[in-house]
Amino acid sequence: MPTTALLLAALSFILEQTVQSAFGVTGLVGLAMFTIGVKSANVPCSCLGAFMLMLQIRAVLG
């Protein structure tokens, strides 16, 4: 159990750092809002986070 929790925490940290390096602070905020919204079943929060991530991805890809 502790190994799984540690592995998932490390994976989460790596994902957050990847998003922040690729999309900046706005991408990190979008990812955080999306994650919090999904975990708490808050639809407006998860939709706003997904929208922010979509805008960042669209801006990066052109």
PDB file of N, CA, C and O in Angstrom:
ATOM      1  N   MET A   1       0.810  -1.203   0.000  1.00  0.00           N
ATOM      2  CA  MET A   1       0.000   0.000   0.000  1.00  0.00           C
ATOM      3  C   MET A   1       0.856   1.272   0.000  1.00  0.00           C
ATOM      4  O   MET A   1       0.606   2.155  -0.808  1.00  0.00           O
ATOM      5  N   PRO A   2       1.866   1.391   0.882  1.00  0.00           N
ATOM      6  CA  PRO A   2       2.688   2.611   0.852  1.00  0.00           C
ATOM      7  C   PRO A   2       3.462   2.755  -0.460  1.00  0.00           C
ATOM      8  O   PRO A   2       3.668   3.868  -0.936  1.00  0.00           O
ATOM      9  N   THR A   3       3.859   1.635  -1.052  1.00  0.00           N
ATOM     10  CA  THR A   3       4.592   1.698  -2.318  1.00  0.00           C
ATOM     11  C   THR A   3       3.690   2.242  -3.423  1.00  0.00           C
ATOM     12  O   THR A   3       4.122   3.070  -4.229  1.00  0.00           O
ATOM     13  N   THR A   4       2.451   1.807  -3.447  1.00  0.00           N
ATOM     14  CA  THR A   4       1.503   2.284  -4.456  1.00  0.00           C
ATOM     15  C   THR A   4       1.232   3.771  -4.287  1.00  0.00           C
ATOM     16  O   THR A   4       1.209   4.517  -5.275  1.00  0.00           O
ATOM     17  N   ALA A   5       1.048   4.203  -3.041  1.00  0.00           N
ATOM     18  CA  ALA A   5       0.799   5.624  -2.785  1.00  0.00           C
ATOM     19  C   ALA A   5       1.998   6.466  -3.194  1.00  0.00           C
ATOM     20  O   ALA A   5       1.839   7.541  -3.781  1.00  0.00           O
ATOM     21  N   LEU A   6       3.191   5.981  -2.907  1.00  0.00           N
ATOM     22  CA  LEU A   6       4.406   6.708  -3.280  1.00  0.00           C
ATOM     23  C   LEU A   6       4.565   6.766  -4.793  1.00  0.00           C
ATOM     24  O   LEU A   6       4.918   7.812  -5.357  1.00  0.00           O
ATOM     25  N   LEU A   7       4.271   5.675  -5.453  1.00  0.00           N
ATOM     26  CA  LEU A   7       4.365   5.632  -6.917  1.00  0.00           C
ATOM     27  C   LEU A   7       3.358   6.577  -7.565  1.00  0.00           C
ATOM     28  O   LEU A   7       3.695   7.311  -8.503  1.00  0.00           O
ATOM     29  N   LEU A   8       2.131   6.582  -7.057  1.00  0.00           N
ATOM     30  CA  LEU A   8       1.114   7.479  -7.606  1.00  0.00           C
ATOM     31  C   LEU A   8       1.446   8.949  -7.331  1.00  0.00           C
ATOM     32  O   LEU A   8       1.205   9.810  -8.184  1.00  0.00           O
ATOM     33  N   ALA A   9       2.013   9.243  -6.173  1.00  0.00           N
ATOM     34  CA  ALA A   9       2.421  10.614  -5.875  1.00  0.00           C
ATOM     35  C   ALA A   9       3.539  11.064  -6.805  1.00  0.00           C
ATOM     36  O   ALA A   9       3.538  12.196  -7.298  1.00  0.00           O
ATOM     37  N   ALA A  10       4.490  10.191  -7.064  1.00  0.00           N
ATOM     38  CA  ALA A  10       5.581  10.524  -7.983  1.00  0.00           C
ATOM     39  C   ALA A  10       5.062  10.735  -9.402  1.00  0.00           C
ATOM     40  O   ALA A  10       5.477  11.662 -10.100  1.00  0.00           O
ATOM     41  N   LEU A  11       4.137   9.887  -9.824  1.00  0.00           N
ATOM     42  CA  LEU A  11       3.553  10.029 -11.159  1.00  0.00           C
ATOM     43  C   LEU A  11       2.773  11.328 -11.280  1.00  0.00           C
ATOM     44  O   LEU A  11       2.870  12.035 -12.295  1.00  0.00           O
ATOM     45  N   SER A  12       2.046  11.680 -10.241  1.00  0.00           N
ATOM     46  CA  SER A  12       1.297  12.941 -10.232  1.00  0.00           C
ATOM     47  C   SER A  12       2.243  14.136 -10.309  1.00  0.00           C
ATOM     48  O   SER A  12       1.994  15.098 -11.042  1.00  0.00           O
ATOM     49  N   PHE A  13       3.331  14.078  -9.566  1.00  0.00           N
ATOM     50  CA  PHE A  13       4.320  15.168  -9.583  1.00  0.00           C
ATOM     51  C   PHE A  13       4.951  15.315 -10.966  1.00  0.00           C
ATOM     52  O   PHE A  13       5.099  16.430 -11.477  1.00  0.00           O
ATOM     53  N   ILE A  14       5.283  14.202 -11.581  1.00  0.00           N
ATOM     54  CA  ILE A  14       5.883  14.240 -12.920  1.00  0.00           C
ATOM     55  C   ILE A  14       4.902  14.815 -13.930  1.00  0.00           C
ATOM     56  O   ILE A  14       5.277  15.643 -14.774  1.00  0.00           O
ATOM     57  N   LEU A  15       3.633  14.427 -13.838  1.00  0.00           N
ATOM     58  CA  LEU A  15       2.619  14.967 -14.745  1.00  0.00           C
ATOM     59  C   LEU A  15       2.455  16.468 -14.555  1.00  0.00           C
ATOM     60  O   LEU A  15       2.390  17.222 -15.529  1.00  0.00           O
ATOM     61  N   GLU A  16       2.417  16.918 -13.296  1.00  0.00           N
ATOM     62  CA  GLU A  16       2.264  18.351 -13.034  1.00  0.00           C
ATOM     63  C   GLU A  16       3.459  19.145 -13.565  1.00  0.00           C
ATOM     64  O   GLU A  16       3.295  20.216 -14.142  1.00  0.00           O
ATOM     65  N   GLN A  17       4.666  18.630 -13.384  1.00  0.00           N
ATOM     66  CA  GLN A  17       5.844  19.320 -13.878  1.00  0.00           C
ATOM     67  C   GLN A  17       5.872  19.360 -15.404  1.00  0.00           C
ATOM     68  O   GLN A  17       6.286  20.357 -15.998  1.00  0.00           O
ATOM     69  N   THR A  18       5.418  18.280 -16.030  1.00  0.00           N
ATOM     70  CA  THR A  18       5.363  18.253 -17.497  1.00  0.00           C
ATOM     71  C   THR A  18       4.363  19.272 -18.023  1.00  0.00           C
ATOM     72  O   THR A  18       4.660  20.009 -18.970  1.00  0.00           O
ATOM     73  N   VAL A  19       3.200  19.335 -17.400  1.00  0.00           N
ATOM     74  CA  VAL A  19       2.183  20.295 -17.830  1.00  0.00           C
ATOM     75  C   VAL A  19       2.675  21.716 -17.599  1.00  0.00           C
ATOM     76  O   VAL A  19       2.512  22.589 -18.458  1.00  0.00           O
ATOM     77  N   GLN A  20       3.318  21.968 -16.461  1.00  0.00           N
ATOM     78  CA  GLN A  20       3.792  23.318 -16.172  1.00  0.00           C
ATOM     79  C   GLN A  20       4.893  23.736 -17.144  1.00  0.00           C
ATOM     80  O   GLN A  20       4.929  24.872 -17.599  1.00  0.00           O
ATOM     81  N   SER A  21       5.786  22.815 -17.493  1.00  0.00           N
ATOM     82  CA  SER A  21       6.856  23.189 -18.410  1.00  0.00           C
ATOM     83  C   SER A  21       6.331  23.392 -19.828  1.00  0.00           C
ATOM     84  O   SER A  21       6.853  24.211 -20.576  1.00  0.00           O
ATOM     85  N   ALA A  22       5.292  22.650 -20.206  1.00  0.00           N
ATOM     86  CA  ALA A  22       4.763  22.775 -21.559  1.00  0.00           C
ATOM     87  C   ALA A  22       3.766  23.916 -21.695  1.00  0.00           C
ATOM     88  O   ALA A  22       3.761  24.612 -22.709  1.00  0.00           O
ATOM     89  N   PHE A  23       2.921  24.129 -20.681  1.00  0.00           N
ATOM     90  CA  PHE A  23       1.821  25.072 -20.805  1.00  0.00           C
ATOM     91  C   PHE A  23       1.878  26.229 -19.829  1.00  0.00           C
ATOM     92  O   PHE A  23       0.984  27.070 -19.828  1.00  0.00           O
ATOM     93  N   GLY A  24       2.868  26.273 -18.957  1.00  0.00           N
ATOM     94  CA  GLY A  24       3.000  27.387 -18.027  1.00  0.00           C
ATOM     95  C   GLY A  24       2.059  27.283 -16.835  1.00  0.00           C
ATOM     96  O   GLY A  24       1.444  26.256 -16.579  1.00  0.00           O
ATOM     97  N   VAL A  25       1.949  28.379 -16.132  1.00  0.00           N
ATOM     98  CA  VAL A  25       1.155  28.417 -14.903  1.00  0.00           C
ATOM     99  C   VAL A  25      -0.331  28.232 -15.205  1.00  0.00           C
ATOM    100  O   VAL A  25      -1.045  27.559 -14.456  1.00  0.00           O
ATOM    101  N   THR A  26      -0.804  28.775 -16.307  1.00  0.00           N
ATOM    102  CA  THR A  26      -2.217  28.632 -16.658  1.00  0.00           C
ATOM    103  C   THR A  26      -2.580  27.168 -16.893  1.00  0.00           C
ATOM    104  O   THR A  26      -3.646  26.716 -16.479  1.00  0.00           O
ATOM    105  N   GLY A  27      -1.697  26.434 -17.512  1.00  0.00           N
ATOM    106  CA  GLY A  27      -1.933  25.007 -17.706  1.00  0.00           C
ATOM    107  C   GLY A  27      -1.957  24.247 -16.397  1.00  0.00           C
ATOM    108  O   GLY A  27      -2.763  23.330 -16.211  1.00  0.00           O
ATOM    109  N   LEU A  28      -1.087  24.640 -15.466  1.00  0.00           N
ATOM    110  CA  LEU A  28      -1.067  23.992 -14.163  1.00  0.00           C
ATOM    111  C   LEU A  28      -2.344  24.293 -13.387  1.00  0.00           C
ATOM    112  O   LEU A  28      -2.919  23.407 -12.748  1.00  0.00           O
ATOM    113  N   VAL A  29      -2.809  25.532 -13.456  1.00  0.00           N
ATOM    114  CA  VAL A  29      -4.069  25.891 -12.789  1.00  0.00           C
ATOM    115  C   VAL A  29      -5.235  25.132 -13.424  1.00  0.00           C
ATOM    116  O   VAL A  29      -6.116  24.626 -12.722  1.00  0.00           O
ATOM    117  N   GLY A  30      -5.238  25.020 -14.730  1.00  0.00           N
ATOM    118  CA  GLY A  30      -6.288  24.270 -15.417  1.00  0.00           C
ATOM    119  C   GLY A  30      -6.286  22.806 -15.020  1.00  0.00           C
ATOM    120  O   GLY A  30      -7.337  22.208 -14.784  1.00  0.00           O
ATOM    121  N   LEU A  31      -5.094  22.205 -14.932  1.00  0.00           N
ATOM    122  CA  LEU A  31      -4.995  20.814 -14.513  1.00  0.00           C
ATOM    123  C   LEU A  31      -5.476  20.644 -13.076  1.00  0.00           C
ATOM    124  O   LEU A  31      -6.196  19.688 -12.763  1.00  0.00           O
ATOM    125  N   ALA A  32      -5.098  21.573 -12.202  1.00  0.00           N
ATOM    126  CA  ALA A  32      -5.531  21.500 -10.807  1.00  0.00           C
ATOM    127  C   ALA A  32      -7.047  21.640 -10.697  1.00  0.00           C
ATOM    128  O   ALA A  32      -7.693  20.886  -9.959  1.00  0.00           O
ATOM    129  N   MET A  33      -7.624  22.583 -11.437  1.00  0.00           N
ATOM    130  CA  MET A  33      -9.081  22.762 -11.386  1.00  0.00           C
ATOM    131  C   MET A  33      -9.806  21.540 -11.930  1.00  0.00           C
ATOM    132  O   MET A  33     -10.821  21.113 -11.386  1.00  0.00           O
ATOM    133  N   PHE A  34      -9.283  20.977 -13.000  1.00  0.00           N
ATOM    134  CA  PHE A  34      -9.892  19.785 -13.571  1.00  0.00           C
ATOM    135  C   PHE A  34      -9.833  18.621 -12.582  1.00  0.00           C
ATOM    136  O   PHE A  34     -10.827  17.921 -12.368  1.00  0.00           O
ATOM    137  N   THR A  35      -8.670  18.427 -11.965  1.00  0.00           N
ATOM    138  CA  THR A  35      -8.504  17.330 -11.011  1.00  0.00           C
ATOM    139  C   THR A  35      -9.399  17.508  -9.791  1.00  0.00           C
ATOM    140  O   THR A  35     -10.062  16.562  -9.352  1.00  0.00           O
ATOM    141  N   ILE A  36      -9.426  18.710  -9.239  1.00  0.00           N
ATOM    142  CA  ILE A  36     -10.269  18.976  -8.073  1.00  0.00           C
ATOM    143  C   ILE A  36     -11.743  18.801  -8.428  1.00  0.00           C
ATOM    144  O   ILE A  36     -12.512  18.234  -7.649  1.00  0.00           O
ATOM    145  N   GLY A  37     -12.130  19.271  -9.590  1.00  0.00           N
ATOM    146  CA  GLY A  37     -13.521  19.134 -10.006  1.00  0.00           C
ATOM    147  C   GLY A  37     -13.950  17.692 -10.180  1.00  0.00           C
ATOM    148  O   GLY A  37     -15.051  17.310  -9.789  1.00  0.00           O
ATOM    149  N   VAL A  38     -13.067  16.870 -10.740  1.00  0.00           N
ATOM    150  CA  VAL A  38     -13.402  15.459 -10.928  1.00  0.00           C
ATOM    151  C   VAL A  38     -13.458  14.743  -9.580  1.00  0.00           C
ATOM    152  O   VAL A  38     -14.367  13.965  -9.313  1.00  0.00           O
ATOM    153  N   LYS A  39     -12.469  15.014  -8.717  1.00  0.00           N
ATOM    154  CA  LYS A  39     -12.432  14.341  -7.406  1.00  0.00           C
ATOM    155  C   LYS A  39     -13.634  14.706  -6.540  1.00  0.00           C
ATOM    156  O   LYS A  39     -14.145  13.864  -5.814  1.00  0.00           O
ATOM    157  N   SER A  40     -14.072  15.969  -6.601  1.00  0.00           N
ATOM    158  CA  SER A  40     -15.174  16.403  -5.743  1.00  0.00           C
ATOM    159  C   SER A  40     -16.527  16.356  -6.457  1.00  0.00           C
ATOM    160  O   SER A  40     -17.522  16.799  -5.894  1.00  0.00           O
ATOM    161  N   ALA A  41     -16.545  15.848  -7.676  1.00  0.00           N
ATOM    162  CA  ALA A  41     -17.761  15.766  -8.492  1.00  0.00           C
ATOM    163  C   ALA A  41     -18.395  17.143  -8.686  1.00  0.00           C
ATOM    164  O   ALA A  41     -19.607  17.302  -8.687  1.00  0.00           O
ATOM    165  N   ASN A  42     -17.551  18.146  -8.866  1.00  0.00           N
ATOM    166  CA  ASN A  42     -17.994  19.518  -9.110  1.00  0.00           C
ATOM    167  C   ASN A  42     -17.879  19.771 -10.616  1.00  0.00           C
ATOM    168  O   ASN A  42     -16.787  20.010 -11.136  1.00  0.00           O
ATOM    169  N   VAL A  43     -18.995  19.698 -11.302  1.00  0.00           N
ATOM    170  CA  VAL A  43     -19.002  19.797 -12.762  1.00  0.00           C
ATOM    171  C   VAL A  43     -18.494  21.149 -13.272  1.00  0.00           C
ATOM    172  O   VAL A  43     -17.668  21.183 -14.192  1.00  0.00           O
ATOM    173  N   PRO A  44     -18.928  22.294 -12.720  1.00  0.00           N
ATOM    174  CA  PRO A  44     -18.421  23.569 -13.237  1.00  0.00           C
ATOM    175  C   PRO A  44     -16.900  23.718 -13.095  1.00  0.00           C
ATOM    176  O   PRO A  44     -16.237  24.218 -13.997  1.00  0.00           O
ATOM    177  N   CYS A  45     -16.359  23.250 -11.983  1.00  0.00           N
ATOM    178  CA  CYS A  45     -14.919  23.354 -11.762  1.00  0.00           C
ATOM    179  C   CYS A  45     -14.158  22.471 -12.754  1.00  0.00           C
ATOM    180  O   CYS A  45     -13.161  22.908 -13.336  1.00  0.00           O
ATOM    181  N   SER A  46     -14.618  21.246 -12.961  1.00  0.00           N
ATOM    182  CA  SER A  46     -13.935  20.356 -13.896  1.00  0.00           C
ATOM    183  C   SER A  46     -14.079  20.856 -15.332  1.00  0.00           C
ATOM    184  O   SER A  46     -13.144  20.756 -16.123  1.00  0.00           O
ATOM    185  N   CYS A  47     -15.232  21.424 -15.682  1.00  0.00           N
ATOM    186  CA  CYS A  47     -15.419  21.959 -17.036  1.00  0.00           C
ATOM    187  C   CYS A  47     -14.519  23.169 -17.284  1.00  0.00           C
ATOM    188  O   CYS A  47     -13.941  23.303 -18.363  1.00  0.00           O
ATOM    189  N   LEU A  48     -14.408  24.032 -16.295  1.00  0.00           N
ATOM    190  CA  LEU A  48     -13.529  25.200 -16.440  1.00  0.00           C
ATOM    191  C   LEU A  48     -12.078  24.773 -16.571  1.00  0.00           C
ATOM    192  O   LEU A  48     -11.338  25.313 -17.400  1.00  0.00           O
ATOM    193  N   GLY A  49     -11.660  23.805 -15.781  1.00  0.00           N
ATOM    194  CA  GLY A  49     -10.293  23.298 -15.883  1.00  0.00           C
ATOM    195  C   GLY A  49     -10.022  22.662 -17.232  1.00  0.00           C
ATOM    196  O   GLY A  49      -8.971  22.880 -17.838  1.00  0.00           O
ATOM    197  N   ALA A  50     -10.965  21.866 -17.725  1.00  0.00           N
ATOM    198  CA  ALA A  50     -10.809  21.239 -19.037  1.00  0.00           C
ATOM    199  C   ALA A  50     -10.768  22.287 -20.141  1.00  0.00           C
ATOM    200  O   ALA A  50      -9.994  22.173 -21.097  1.00  0.00           O
ATOM    201  N   PHE A  51     -11.586  23.322 -20.003  1.00  0.00           N
ATOM    202  CA  PHE A  51     -11.593  24.402 -20.991  1.00  0.00           C
ATOM    203  C   PHE A  51     -10.254  25.138 -21.005  1.00  0.00           C
ATOM    204  O   PHE A  51      -9.714  25.444 -22.072  1.00  0.00           O
ATOM    205  N   MET A  52      -9.704  25.414 -19.811  1.00  0.00           N
ATOM    206  CA  MET A  52      -8.401  26.089 -19.740  1.00  0.00           C
ATOM    207  C   MET A  52      -7.305  25.234 -20.373  1.00  0.00           C
ATOM    208  O   MET A  52      -6.459  25.750 -21.117  1.00  0.00           O
ATOM    209  N   LEU A  53      -7.325  23.938 -20.107  1.00  0.00           N
ATOM    210  CA  LEU A  53      -6.334  23.051 -20.716  1.00  0.00           C
ATOM    211  C   LEU A  53      -6.500  22.990 -22.229  1.00  0.00           C
ATOM    212  O   LEU A  53      -5.523  22.983 -22.973  1.00  0.00           O
ATOM    213  N   MET A  54      -7.745  22.952 -22.693  1.00  0.00           N
ATOM    214  CA  MET A  54      -7.993  22.910 -24.130  1.00  0.00           C
ATOM    215  C   MET A  54      -7.463  24.164 -24.816  1.00  0.00           C
ATOM    216  O   MET A  54      -6.868  24.094 -25.881  1.00  0.00           O
ATOM    217  N   LEU A  55      -7.679  25.327 -24.192  1.00  0.00           N
ATOM    218  CA  LEU A  55      -7.165  26.569 -24.772  1.00  0.00           C
ATOM    219  C   LEU A  55      -5.639  26.581 -24.821  1.00  0.00           C
ATOM    220  O   LEU A  55      -5.054  27.054 -25.798  1.00  0.00           O
ATOM    221  N   GLN A  56      -5.006  26.077 -23.771  1.00  0.00           N
ATOM    222  CA  GLN A  56      -3.548  26.028 -23.747  1.00  0.00           C
ATOM    223  C   GLN A  56      -3.011  25.082 -24.813  1.00  0.00           C
ATOM    224  O   GLN A  56      -2.047  25.400 -25.502  1.00  0.00           O
ATOM    225  N   ILE A  57      -3.627  23.924 -24.954  1.00  0.00           N
ATOM    226  CA  ILE A  57      -3.172  22.952 -25.952  1.00  0.00           C
ATOM    227  C   ILE A  57      -3.356  23.510 -27.347  1.00  0.00           C
ATOM    228  O   ILE A  57      -2.489  23.394 -28.208  1.00  0.00           O
ATOM    229  N   ARG A  58      -4.482  24.170 -27.573  1.00  0.00           N
ATOM    230  CA  ARG A  58      -4.731  24.771 -28.892  1.00  0.00           C
ATOM    231  C   ARG A  58      -3.717  25.867 -29.209  1.00  0.00           C
ATOM    232  O   ARG A  58      -3.255  26.008 -30.339  1.00  0.00           O
ATOM    233  N   ALA A  59      -3.351  26.664 -28.192  1.00  0.00           N
ATOM    234  CA  ALA A  59      -2.371  27.733 -28.404  1.00  0.00           C
ATOM    235  C   ALA A  59      -0.993  27.175 -28.712  1.00  0.00           C
ATOM    236  O   ALA A  59      -0.263  27.729 -29.538  1.00  0.00           O
ATOM    237  N   VAL A  60      -0.630  26.073 -28.061  1.00  0.00           N
ATOM    238  CA  VAL A  60       0.690  25.493 -28.281  1.00  0.00           C
ATOM    239  C   VAL A  60       0.764  24.827 -29.643  1.00  0.00           C
ATOM    240  O   VAL A  60       1.749  24.956 -30.365  1.00  0.00           O
ATOM    241  N   LEU A  61      -0.306  24.119 -30.033  1.00  0.00           N
ATOM    242  CA  LEU A  61      -0.280  23.410 -31.292  1.00  0.00           C
ATOM    243  C   LEU A  61      -0.490  24.313 -32.504  1.00  0.00           C
ATOM    244  O   LEU A  61      -0.177  23.939 -33.626  1.00  0.00           O
ATOM    245  N   GLY A  62      -1.018  25.486 -32.257  1.00  0.00           N
ATOM    246  CA  GLY A  62      -1.140  26.429 -33.351  1.00  0.00           C
ATOM    247  C   GLY A  62      -2.512  26.485 -33.854  1.00  0.00           C
ATOM    248  O   GLY A  62      -3.114  26.919 -34.631  1.00  0.00           O
TER     249      GLY A  62
END
